[in-house]
mmCIF file of C-alpha atoms in Angstrom:
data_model
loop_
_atom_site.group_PDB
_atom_site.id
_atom_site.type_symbol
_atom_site.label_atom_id
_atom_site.label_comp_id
_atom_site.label_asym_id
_atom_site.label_seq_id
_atom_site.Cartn_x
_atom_site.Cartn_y
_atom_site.Cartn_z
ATOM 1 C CA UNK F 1 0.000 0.000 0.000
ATOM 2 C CA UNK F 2 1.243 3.691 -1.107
ATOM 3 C CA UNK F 3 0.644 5.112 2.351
ATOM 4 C CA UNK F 4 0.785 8.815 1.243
ATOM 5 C CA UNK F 5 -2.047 8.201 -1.668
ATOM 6 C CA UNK F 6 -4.613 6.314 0.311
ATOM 7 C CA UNK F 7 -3.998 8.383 3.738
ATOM 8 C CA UNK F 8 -4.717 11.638 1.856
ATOM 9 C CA UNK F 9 -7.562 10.091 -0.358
ATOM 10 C CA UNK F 10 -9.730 7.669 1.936
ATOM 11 C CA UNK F 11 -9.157 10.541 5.124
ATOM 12 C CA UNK F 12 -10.455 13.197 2.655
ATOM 13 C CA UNK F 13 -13.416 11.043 1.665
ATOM 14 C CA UNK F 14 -14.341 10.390 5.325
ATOM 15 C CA UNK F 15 -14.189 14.343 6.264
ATOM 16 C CA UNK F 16 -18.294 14.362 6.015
ATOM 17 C CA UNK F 17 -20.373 11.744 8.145
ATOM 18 C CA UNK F 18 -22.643 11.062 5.968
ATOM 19 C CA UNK F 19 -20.577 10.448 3.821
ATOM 20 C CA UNK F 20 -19.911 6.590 5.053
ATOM 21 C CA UNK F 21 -16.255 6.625 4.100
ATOM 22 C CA UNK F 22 -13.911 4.974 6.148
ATOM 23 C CA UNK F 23 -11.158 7.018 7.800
ATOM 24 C CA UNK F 24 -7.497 5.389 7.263
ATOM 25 C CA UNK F 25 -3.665 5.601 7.850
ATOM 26 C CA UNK F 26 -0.780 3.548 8.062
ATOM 27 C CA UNK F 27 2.152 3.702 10.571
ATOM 28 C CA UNK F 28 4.759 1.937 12.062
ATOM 29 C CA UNK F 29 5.132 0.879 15.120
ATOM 30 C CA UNK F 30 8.155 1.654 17.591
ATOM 31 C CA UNK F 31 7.205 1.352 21.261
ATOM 32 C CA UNK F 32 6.940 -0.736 24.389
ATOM 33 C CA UNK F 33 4.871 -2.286 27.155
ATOM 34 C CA UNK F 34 5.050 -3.869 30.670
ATOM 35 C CA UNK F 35 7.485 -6.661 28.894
ATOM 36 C CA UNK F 36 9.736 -5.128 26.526
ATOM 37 C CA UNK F 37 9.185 -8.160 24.039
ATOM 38 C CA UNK F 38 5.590 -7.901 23.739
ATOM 39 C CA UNK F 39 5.580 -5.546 20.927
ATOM 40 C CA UNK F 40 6.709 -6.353 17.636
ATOM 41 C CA UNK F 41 8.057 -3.592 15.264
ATOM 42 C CA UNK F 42 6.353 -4.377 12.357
ATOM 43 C CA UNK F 43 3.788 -1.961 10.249
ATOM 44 C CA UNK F 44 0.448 -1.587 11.171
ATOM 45 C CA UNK F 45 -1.721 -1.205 8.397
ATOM 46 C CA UNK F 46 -4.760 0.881 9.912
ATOM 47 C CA UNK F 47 -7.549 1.173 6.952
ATOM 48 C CA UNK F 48 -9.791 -1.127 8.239
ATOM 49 C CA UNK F 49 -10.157 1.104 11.132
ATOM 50 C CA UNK F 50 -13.727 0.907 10.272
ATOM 51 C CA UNK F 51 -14.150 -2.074 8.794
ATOM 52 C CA UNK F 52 -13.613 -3.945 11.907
ATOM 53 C CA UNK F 53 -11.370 -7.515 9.889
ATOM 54 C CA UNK F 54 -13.516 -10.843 10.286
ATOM 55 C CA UNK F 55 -12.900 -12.869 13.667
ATOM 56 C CA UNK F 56 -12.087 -9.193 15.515
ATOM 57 C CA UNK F 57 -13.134 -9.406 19.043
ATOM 58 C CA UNK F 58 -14.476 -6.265 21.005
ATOM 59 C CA UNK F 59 -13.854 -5.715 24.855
ATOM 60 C CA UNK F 60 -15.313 -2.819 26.577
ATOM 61 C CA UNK F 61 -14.959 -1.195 30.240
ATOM 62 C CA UNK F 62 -16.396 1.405 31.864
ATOM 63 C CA UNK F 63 -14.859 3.117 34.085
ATOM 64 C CA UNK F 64 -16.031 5.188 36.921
ATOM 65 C CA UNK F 65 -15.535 9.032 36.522
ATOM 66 C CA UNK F 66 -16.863 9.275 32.552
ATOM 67 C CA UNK F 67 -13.919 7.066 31.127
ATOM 68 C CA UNK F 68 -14.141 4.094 28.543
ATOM 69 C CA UNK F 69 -12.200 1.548 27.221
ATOM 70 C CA UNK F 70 -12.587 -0.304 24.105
ATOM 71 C CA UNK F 71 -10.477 -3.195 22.445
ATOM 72 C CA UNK F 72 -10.451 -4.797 19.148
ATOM 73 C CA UNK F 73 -8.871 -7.930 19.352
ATOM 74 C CA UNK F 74 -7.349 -9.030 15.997
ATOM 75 C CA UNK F 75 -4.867 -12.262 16.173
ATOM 76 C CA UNK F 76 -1.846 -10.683 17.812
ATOM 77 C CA UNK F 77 -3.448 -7.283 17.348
ATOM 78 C CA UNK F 78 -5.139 -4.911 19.915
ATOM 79 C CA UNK F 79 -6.686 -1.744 18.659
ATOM 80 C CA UNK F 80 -7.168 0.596 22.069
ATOM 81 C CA UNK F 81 -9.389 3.479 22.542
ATOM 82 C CA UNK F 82 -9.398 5.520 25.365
ATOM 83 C CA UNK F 83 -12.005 8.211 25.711
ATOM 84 C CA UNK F 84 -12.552 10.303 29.143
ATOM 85 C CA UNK F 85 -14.548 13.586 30.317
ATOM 86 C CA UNK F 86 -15.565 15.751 32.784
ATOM 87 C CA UNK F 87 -12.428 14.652 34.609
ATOM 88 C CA UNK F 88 -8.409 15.251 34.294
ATOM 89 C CA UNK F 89 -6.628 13.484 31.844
ATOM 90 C CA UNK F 90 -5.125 9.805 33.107
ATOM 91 C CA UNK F 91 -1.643 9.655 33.849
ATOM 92 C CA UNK F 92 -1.261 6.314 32.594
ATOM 93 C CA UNK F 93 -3.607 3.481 31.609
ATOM 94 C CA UNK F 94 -2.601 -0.378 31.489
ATOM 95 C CA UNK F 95 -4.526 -3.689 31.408
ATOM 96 C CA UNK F 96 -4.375 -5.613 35.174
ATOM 97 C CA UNK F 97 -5.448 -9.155 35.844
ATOM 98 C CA UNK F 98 -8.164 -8.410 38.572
ATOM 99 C CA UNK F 99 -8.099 -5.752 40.835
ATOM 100 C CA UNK F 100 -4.644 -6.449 42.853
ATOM 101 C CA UNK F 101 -2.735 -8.345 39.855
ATOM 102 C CA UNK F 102 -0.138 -7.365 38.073
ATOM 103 C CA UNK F 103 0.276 -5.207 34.811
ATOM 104 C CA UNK F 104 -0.363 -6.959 31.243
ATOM 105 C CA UNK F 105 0.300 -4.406 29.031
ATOM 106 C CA UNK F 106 0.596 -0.771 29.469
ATOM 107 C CA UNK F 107 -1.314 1.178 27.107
ATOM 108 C CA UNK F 108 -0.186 4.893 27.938
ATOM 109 C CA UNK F 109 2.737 4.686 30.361
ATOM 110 C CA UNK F 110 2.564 8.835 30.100
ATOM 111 C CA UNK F 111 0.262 11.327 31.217
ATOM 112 C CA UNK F 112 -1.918 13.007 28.959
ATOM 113 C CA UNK F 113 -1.678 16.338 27.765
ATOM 114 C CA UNK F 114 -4.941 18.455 29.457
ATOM 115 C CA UNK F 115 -6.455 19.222 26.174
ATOM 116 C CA UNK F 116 -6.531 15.679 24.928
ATOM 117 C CA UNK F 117 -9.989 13.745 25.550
ATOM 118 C CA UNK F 118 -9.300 10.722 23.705
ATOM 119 C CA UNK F 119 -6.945 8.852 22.525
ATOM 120 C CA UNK F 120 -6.635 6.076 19.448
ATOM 121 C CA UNK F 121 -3.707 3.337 19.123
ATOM 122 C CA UNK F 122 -2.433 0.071 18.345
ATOM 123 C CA UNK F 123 -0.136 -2.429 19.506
ATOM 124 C CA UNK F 124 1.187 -5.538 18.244
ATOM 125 C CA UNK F 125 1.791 -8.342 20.367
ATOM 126 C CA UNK F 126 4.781 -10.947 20.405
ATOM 127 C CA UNK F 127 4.303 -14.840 20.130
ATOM 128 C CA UNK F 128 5.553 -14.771 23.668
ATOM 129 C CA UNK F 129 2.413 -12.543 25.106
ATOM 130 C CA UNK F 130 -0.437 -15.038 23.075
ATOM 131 C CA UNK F 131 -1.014 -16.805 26.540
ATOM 132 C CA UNK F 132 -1.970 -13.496 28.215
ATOM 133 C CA UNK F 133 -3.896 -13.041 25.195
ATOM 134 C CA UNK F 134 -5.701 -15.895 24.858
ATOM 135 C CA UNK F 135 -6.866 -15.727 28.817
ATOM 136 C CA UNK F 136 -8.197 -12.369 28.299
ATOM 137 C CA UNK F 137 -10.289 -13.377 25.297
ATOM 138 C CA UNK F 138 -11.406 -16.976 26.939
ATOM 139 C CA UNK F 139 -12.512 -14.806 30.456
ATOM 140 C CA UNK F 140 -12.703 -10.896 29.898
ATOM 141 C CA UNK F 141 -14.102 -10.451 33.299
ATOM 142 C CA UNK F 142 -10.724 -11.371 34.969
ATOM 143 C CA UNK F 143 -9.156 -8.465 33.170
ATOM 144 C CA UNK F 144 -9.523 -4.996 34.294
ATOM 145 C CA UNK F 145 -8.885 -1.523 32.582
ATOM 146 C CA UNK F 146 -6.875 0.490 35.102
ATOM 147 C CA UNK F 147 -6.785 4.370 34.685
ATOM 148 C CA UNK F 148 -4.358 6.412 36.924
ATOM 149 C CA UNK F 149 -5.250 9.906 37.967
ATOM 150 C CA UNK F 150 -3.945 11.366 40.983
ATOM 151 C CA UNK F 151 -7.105 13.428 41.338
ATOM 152 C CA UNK F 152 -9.302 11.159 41.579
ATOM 153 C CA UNK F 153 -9.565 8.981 44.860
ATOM 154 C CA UNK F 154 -7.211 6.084 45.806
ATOM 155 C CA UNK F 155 -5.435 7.315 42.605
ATOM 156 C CA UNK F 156 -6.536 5.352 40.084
ATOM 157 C CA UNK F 157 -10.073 4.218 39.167
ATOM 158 C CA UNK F 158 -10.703 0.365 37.109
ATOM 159 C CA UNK F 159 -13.458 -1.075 35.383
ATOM 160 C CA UNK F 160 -13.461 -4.937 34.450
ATOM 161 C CA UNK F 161 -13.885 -6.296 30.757
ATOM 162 C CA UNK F 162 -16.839 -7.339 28.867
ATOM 163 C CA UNK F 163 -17.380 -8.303 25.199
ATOM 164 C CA UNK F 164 -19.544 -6.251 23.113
ATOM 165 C CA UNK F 165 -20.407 -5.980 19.708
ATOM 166 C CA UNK F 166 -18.672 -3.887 16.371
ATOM 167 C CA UNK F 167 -17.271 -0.480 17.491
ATOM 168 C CA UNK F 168 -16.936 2.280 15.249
ATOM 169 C CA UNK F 169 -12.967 3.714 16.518
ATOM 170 C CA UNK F 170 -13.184 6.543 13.477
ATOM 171 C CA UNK F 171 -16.000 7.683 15.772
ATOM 172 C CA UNK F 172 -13.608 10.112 17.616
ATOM 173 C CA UNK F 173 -12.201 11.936 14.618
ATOM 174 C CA UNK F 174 -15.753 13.088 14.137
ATOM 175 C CA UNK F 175 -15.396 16.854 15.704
ATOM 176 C CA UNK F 176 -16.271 19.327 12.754
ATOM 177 C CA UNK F 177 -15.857 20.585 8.441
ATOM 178 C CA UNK F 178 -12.535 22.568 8.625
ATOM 179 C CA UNK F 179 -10.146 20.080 7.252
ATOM 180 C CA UNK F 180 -6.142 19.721 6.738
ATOM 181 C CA UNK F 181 -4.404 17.453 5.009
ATOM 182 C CA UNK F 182 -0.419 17.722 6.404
ATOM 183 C CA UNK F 183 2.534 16.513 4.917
ATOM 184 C CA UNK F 184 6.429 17.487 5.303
ATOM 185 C CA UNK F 185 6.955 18.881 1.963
ATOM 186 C CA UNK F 186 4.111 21.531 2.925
ATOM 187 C CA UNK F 187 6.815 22.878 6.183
ATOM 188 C CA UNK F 188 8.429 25.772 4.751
ATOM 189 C CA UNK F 189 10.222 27.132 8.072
ATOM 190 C CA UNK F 190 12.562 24.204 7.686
ATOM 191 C CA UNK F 191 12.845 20.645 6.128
ATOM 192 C CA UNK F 192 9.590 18.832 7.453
ATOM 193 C CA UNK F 193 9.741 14.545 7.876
ATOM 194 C CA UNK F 194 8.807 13.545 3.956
ATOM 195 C CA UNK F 195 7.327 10.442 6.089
ATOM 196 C CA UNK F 196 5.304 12.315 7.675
ATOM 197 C CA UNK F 197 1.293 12.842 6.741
ATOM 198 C CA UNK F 198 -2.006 13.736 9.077
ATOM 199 C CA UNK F 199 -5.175 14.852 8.879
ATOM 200 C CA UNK F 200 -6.310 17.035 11.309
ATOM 201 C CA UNK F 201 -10.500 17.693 11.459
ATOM 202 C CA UNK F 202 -11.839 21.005 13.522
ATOM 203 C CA UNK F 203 -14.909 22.499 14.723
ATOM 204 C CA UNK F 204 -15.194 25.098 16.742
ATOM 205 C CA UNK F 205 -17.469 27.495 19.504
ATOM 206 C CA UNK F 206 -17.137 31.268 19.820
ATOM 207 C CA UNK F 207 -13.829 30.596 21.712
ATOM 208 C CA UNK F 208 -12.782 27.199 21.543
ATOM 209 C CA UNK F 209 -11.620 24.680 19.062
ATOM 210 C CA UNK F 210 -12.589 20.627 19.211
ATOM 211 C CA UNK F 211 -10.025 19.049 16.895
ATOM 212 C CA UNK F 212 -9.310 15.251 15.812
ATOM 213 C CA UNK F 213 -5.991 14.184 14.803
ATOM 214 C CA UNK F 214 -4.399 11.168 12.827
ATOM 215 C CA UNK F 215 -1.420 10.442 11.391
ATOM 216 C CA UNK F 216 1.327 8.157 10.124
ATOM 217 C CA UNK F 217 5.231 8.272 10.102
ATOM 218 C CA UNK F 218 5.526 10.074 12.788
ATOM 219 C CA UNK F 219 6.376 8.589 16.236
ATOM 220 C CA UNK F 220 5.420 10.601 19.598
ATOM 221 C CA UNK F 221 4.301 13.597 18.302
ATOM 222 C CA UNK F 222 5.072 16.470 20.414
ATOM 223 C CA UNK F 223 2.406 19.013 19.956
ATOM 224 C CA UNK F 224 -0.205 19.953 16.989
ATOM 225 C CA UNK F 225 -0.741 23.934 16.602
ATOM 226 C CA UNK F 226 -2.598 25.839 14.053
ATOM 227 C CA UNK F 227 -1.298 28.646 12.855
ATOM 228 C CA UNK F 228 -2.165 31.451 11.206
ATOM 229 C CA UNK F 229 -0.278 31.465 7.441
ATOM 230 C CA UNK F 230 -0.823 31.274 4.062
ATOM 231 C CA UNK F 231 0.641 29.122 1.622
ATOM 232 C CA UNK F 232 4.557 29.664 1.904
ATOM 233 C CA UNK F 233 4.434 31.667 4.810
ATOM 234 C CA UNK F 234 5.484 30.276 8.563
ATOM 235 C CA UNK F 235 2.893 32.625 10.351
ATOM 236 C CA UNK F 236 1.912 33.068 14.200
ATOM 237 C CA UNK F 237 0.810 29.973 16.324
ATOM 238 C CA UNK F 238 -3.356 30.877 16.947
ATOM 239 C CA UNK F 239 -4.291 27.843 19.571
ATOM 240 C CA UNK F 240 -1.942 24.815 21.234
ATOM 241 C CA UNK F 241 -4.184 22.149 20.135
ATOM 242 C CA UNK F 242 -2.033 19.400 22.360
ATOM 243 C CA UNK F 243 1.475 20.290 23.931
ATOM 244 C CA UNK F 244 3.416 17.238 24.757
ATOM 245 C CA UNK F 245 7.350 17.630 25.336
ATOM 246 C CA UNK F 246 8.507 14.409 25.870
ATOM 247 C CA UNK F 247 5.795 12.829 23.377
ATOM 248 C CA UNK F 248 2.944 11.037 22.988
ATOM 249 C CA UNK F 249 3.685 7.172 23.673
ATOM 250 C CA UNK F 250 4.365 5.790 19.960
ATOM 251 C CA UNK F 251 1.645 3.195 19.722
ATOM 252 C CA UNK F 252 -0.760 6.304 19.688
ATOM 253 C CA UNK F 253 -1.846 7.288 16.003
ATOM 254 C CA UNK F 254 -4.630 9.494 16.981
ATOM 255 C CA UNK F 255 -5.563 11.838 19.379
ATOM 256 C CA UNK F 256 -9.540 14.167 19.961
ATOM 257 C CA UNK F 257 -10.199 16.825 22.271
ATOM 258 C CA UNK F 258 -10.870 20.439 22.484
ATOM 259 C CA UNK F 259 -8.849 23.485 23.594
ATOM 260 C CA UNK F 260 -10.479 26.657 25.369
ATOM 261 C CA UNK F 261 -9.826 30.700 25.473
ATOM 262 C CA UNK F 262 -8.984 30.754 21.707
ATOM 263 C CA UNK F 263 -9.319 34.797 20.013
ATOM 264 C CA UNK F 264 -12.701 34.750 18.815
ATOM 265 C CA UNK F 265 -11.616 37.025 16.142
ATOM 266 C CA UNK F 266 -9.319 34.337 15.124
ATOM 267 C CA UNK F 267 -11.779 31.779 14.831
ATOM 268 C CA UNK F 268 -13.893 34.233 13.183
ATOM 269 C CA UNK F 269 -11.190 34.532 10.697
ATOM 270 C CA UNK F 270 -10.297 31.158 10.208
ATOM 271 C CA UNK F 271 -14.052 30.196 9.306
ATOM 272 C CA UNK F 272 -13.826 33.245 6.768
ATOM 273 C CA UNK F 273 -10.818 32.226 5.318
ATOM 274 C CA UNK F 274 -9.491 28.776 6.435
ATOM 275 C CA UNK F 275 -6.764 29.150 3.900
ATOM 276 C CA UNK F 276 -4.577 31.519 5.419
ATOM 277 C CA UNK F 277 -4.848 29.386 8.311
ATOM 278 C CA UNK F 278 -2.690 25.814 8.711
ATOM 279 C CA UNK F 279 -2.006 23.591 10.960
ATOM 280 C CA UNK F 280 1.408 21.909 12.165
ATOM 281 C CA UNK F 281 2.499 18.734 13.778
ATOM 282 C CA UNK F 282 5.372 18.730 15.788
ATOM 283 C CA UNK F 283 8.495 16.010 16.816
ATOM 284 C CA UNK F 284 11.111 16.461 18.839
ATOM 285 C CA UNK F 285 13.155 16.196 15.293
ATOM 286 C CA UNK F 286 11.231 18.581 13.534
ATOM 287 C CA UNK F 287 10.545 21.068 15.762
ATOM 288 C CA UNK F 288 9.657 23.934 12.940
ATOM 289 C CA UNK F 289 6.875 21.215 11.781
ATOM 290 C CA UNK F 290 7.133 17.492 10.533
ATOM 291 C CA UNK F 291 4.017 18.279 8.307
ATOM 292 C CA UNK F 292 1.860 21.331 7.232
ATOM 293 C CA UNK F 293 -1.325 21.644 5.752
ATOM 294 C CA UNK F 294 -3.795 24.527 4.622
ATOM 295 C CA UNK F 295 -7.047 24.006 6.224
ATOM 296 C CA UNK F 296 -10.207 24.197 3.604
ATOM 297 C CA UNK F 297 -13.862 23.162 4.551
ATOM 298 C CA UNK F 298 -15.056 19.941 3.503
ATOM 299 C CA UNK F 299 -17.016 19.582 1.016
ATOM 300 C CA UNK F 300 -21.141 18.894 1.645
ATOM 301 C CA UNK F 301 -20.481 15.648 -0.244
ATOM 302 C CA UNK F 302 -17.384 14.366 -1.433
ATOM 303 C CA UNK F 303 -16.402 11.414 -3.019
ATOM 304 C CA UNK F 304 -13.101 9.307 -3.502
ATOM 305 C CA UNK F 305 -13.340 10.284 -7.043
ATOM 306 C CA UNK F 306 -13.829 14.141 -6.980
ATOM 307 C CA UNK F 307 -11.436 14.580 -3.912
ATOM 308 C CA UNK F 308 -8.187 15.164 -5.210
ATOM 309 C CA UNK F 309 -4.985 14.797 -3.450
ATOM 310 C CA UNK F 310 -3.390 18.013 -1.768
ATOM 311 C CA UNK F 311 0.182 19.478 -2.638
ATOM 312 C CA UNK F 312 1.343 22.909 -0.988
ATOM 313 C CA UNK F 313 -0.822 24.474 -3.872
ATOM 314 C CA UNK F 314 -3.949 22.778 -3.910
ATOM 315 C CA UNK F 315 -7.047 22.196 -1.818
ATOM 316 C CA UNK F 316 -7.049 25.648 -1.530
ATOM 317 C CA UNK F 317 -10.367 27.369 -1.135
ATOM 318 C CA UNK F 318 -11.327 29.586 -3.747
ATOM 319 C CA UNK F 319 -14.129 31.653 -2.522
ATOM 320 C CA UNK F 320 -14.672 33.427 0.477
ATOM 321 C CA UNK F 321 -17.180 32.031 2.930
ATOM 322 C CA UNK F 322 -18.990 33.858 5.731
ATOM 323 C CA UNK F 323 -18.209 33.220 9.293
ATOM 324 C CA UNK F 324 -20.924 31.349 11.643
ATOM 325 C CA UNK F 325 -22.583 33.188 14.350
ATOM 326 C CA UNK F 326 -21.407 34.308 17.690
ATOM 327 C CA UNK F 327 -22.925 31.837 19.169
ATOM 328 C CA UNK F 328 -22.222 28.561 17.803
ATOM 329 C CA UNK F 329 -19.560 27.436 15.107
ATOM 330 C CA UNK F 330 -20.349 24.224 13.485
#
């Protein structure tokens, strides 16, 4: 698979709901877990996000304090989403044999950044972690999700497993119309990562931004900002989506949440004119950008056909559009 063609393409496709388009990337995979050995390095190939491979098997757990868990099961692969609200972010979040047994697999040994609601990843598992494996899908119930957060009491808060049926994981990249479509050859500060491709989805209030994130090439992405900037042009950060300086742990390939206190007359602006606007994603490597990309408002109803894909001149807007109301910004 050309990752570049079929990122850009099927993540364009997707931008509308309604559209029914599946939302895809592809990445490789550099990280650990409770056992160094557990995760193998090879690539994960992440368009069937949505739809869900034959013989997947989908554990759930809810967790006190607004938090969920969901896993998709997948031979040696597990899928993770974390979601959470109306309480700080976890500090870290691993899988426990019962409530006093000991760590299976760590799924974010770091905390999260505060603006950061939900989290998407993968991990692939070594021949050596199958047992595990198979116990957890013969008796979910002995398995429990185990959120740390020093806020909340004891510490930590768990929730066991349970199956449940088909998830939809794209379901967290669904936050608004204002579209970018990033890749290193679109930095223009410095050399971005030519690996390096996202798409990053926003919506926004009358001073706040929700945003969606996904990439692939990139490892631990440090933070995502949008900027204000034309084509060519570095520009002024406008809102700190996420701010992570050590980095994101590397099995994550997508991130959702929102960010308050933004300039309403940026927003204002950026809904006026997304083009002068882009967004950036940052490494520790490429701290000037790995990629860039314009932001442009999806179209009402695009198709795999009719979207093309963007280079650092097109997917550019061509009319002016009129900003929402004060109130509420779709």
């Amino acid at each position: 698979m050309k990752g570049r063609t079929i990122f850009a393409a099927v993540a364009l496709g997707a931008v509308v709901v309604a559209s029914g388009v599946a939302y895809a990337a592809v990445t490789s995979l550099h990280s650990t877990t409770a056992a160094s050995d557990q995760v193998s390095h090879a690539a994960v190939d992440l368009s069937d996000v949505t739809a869900n491979p034959a013989g997947s098997v989908f554990l759930e757990a809810d967790l006190p304090g607004h938090a969920t868990v969901v896993l998709r099961i997948n031979r040696n692969r597990i899928m993770y989403e974390v979601t959470w609200q109306a309480m700080m972010p976890p500090m870290a979040m691993s899988l426990r044999r019962g409530a006093t047994g000991p760590t299976e697999l760590n799924l974010m040994p770091t905390a999260m950044p505060g603006t950061i609601t939900a989290v998407l990843g993968v991990i692939n598992l070594s021949n050596g972690s199958m047992g595990m494996l198979n116990q957890l899908l013969g008796n979910p119930g002995n398995y429990d999700a185990y959120l740390a957060n020093p806020h909340m009491a004891g510490g930590a808060m768990r929730g066991g497993f349970r199956r449940i049926g088909p998830f939809d994981f794209d379901r967290i990249l669904h936050v608004g119309q204002l579209v970018s479509v990033d890749s290193g050859d679109q930095v223009v500060a410095a050399a971005g990562n030519m690996n390096a491709h996202a798409t990053v989805f926003i919506g926004a209030g009358a001073a706040s931004l929700r945003y969606a994130a996904i990439w692939d090439g990139v490892n631990s992405p440090t933070a995502l900002n949008v900027n204000v900037g034309t084509v060519g042009n570095v520009g002024n950060r406008v809102a700190a989506l996420f701010q992570a300086p050590h980095g994101l742990n590397p099995t994550i390939i997508a991130v959702a949440g929102a960010v308050a206190n933004v300039s309403p007359k940026a927003i204002a602006a950026m809904w006026a004119n997304p083009a002068a606007f882009h967004t950036s994603l940052v490494t520790a490597k490429f701290q000037a950008g790995a990629a860039r990309g314009q932001l442009f408002l999806a179209a009402a109803t695009p198709t795999m056909t009719t979207m093309p894909k963007p280079t650092t001149t097109r997917m550019m807007p061509t009319t002016t559009m009129k900003p929402p109301t004060k109130t509420m910004m779709p």
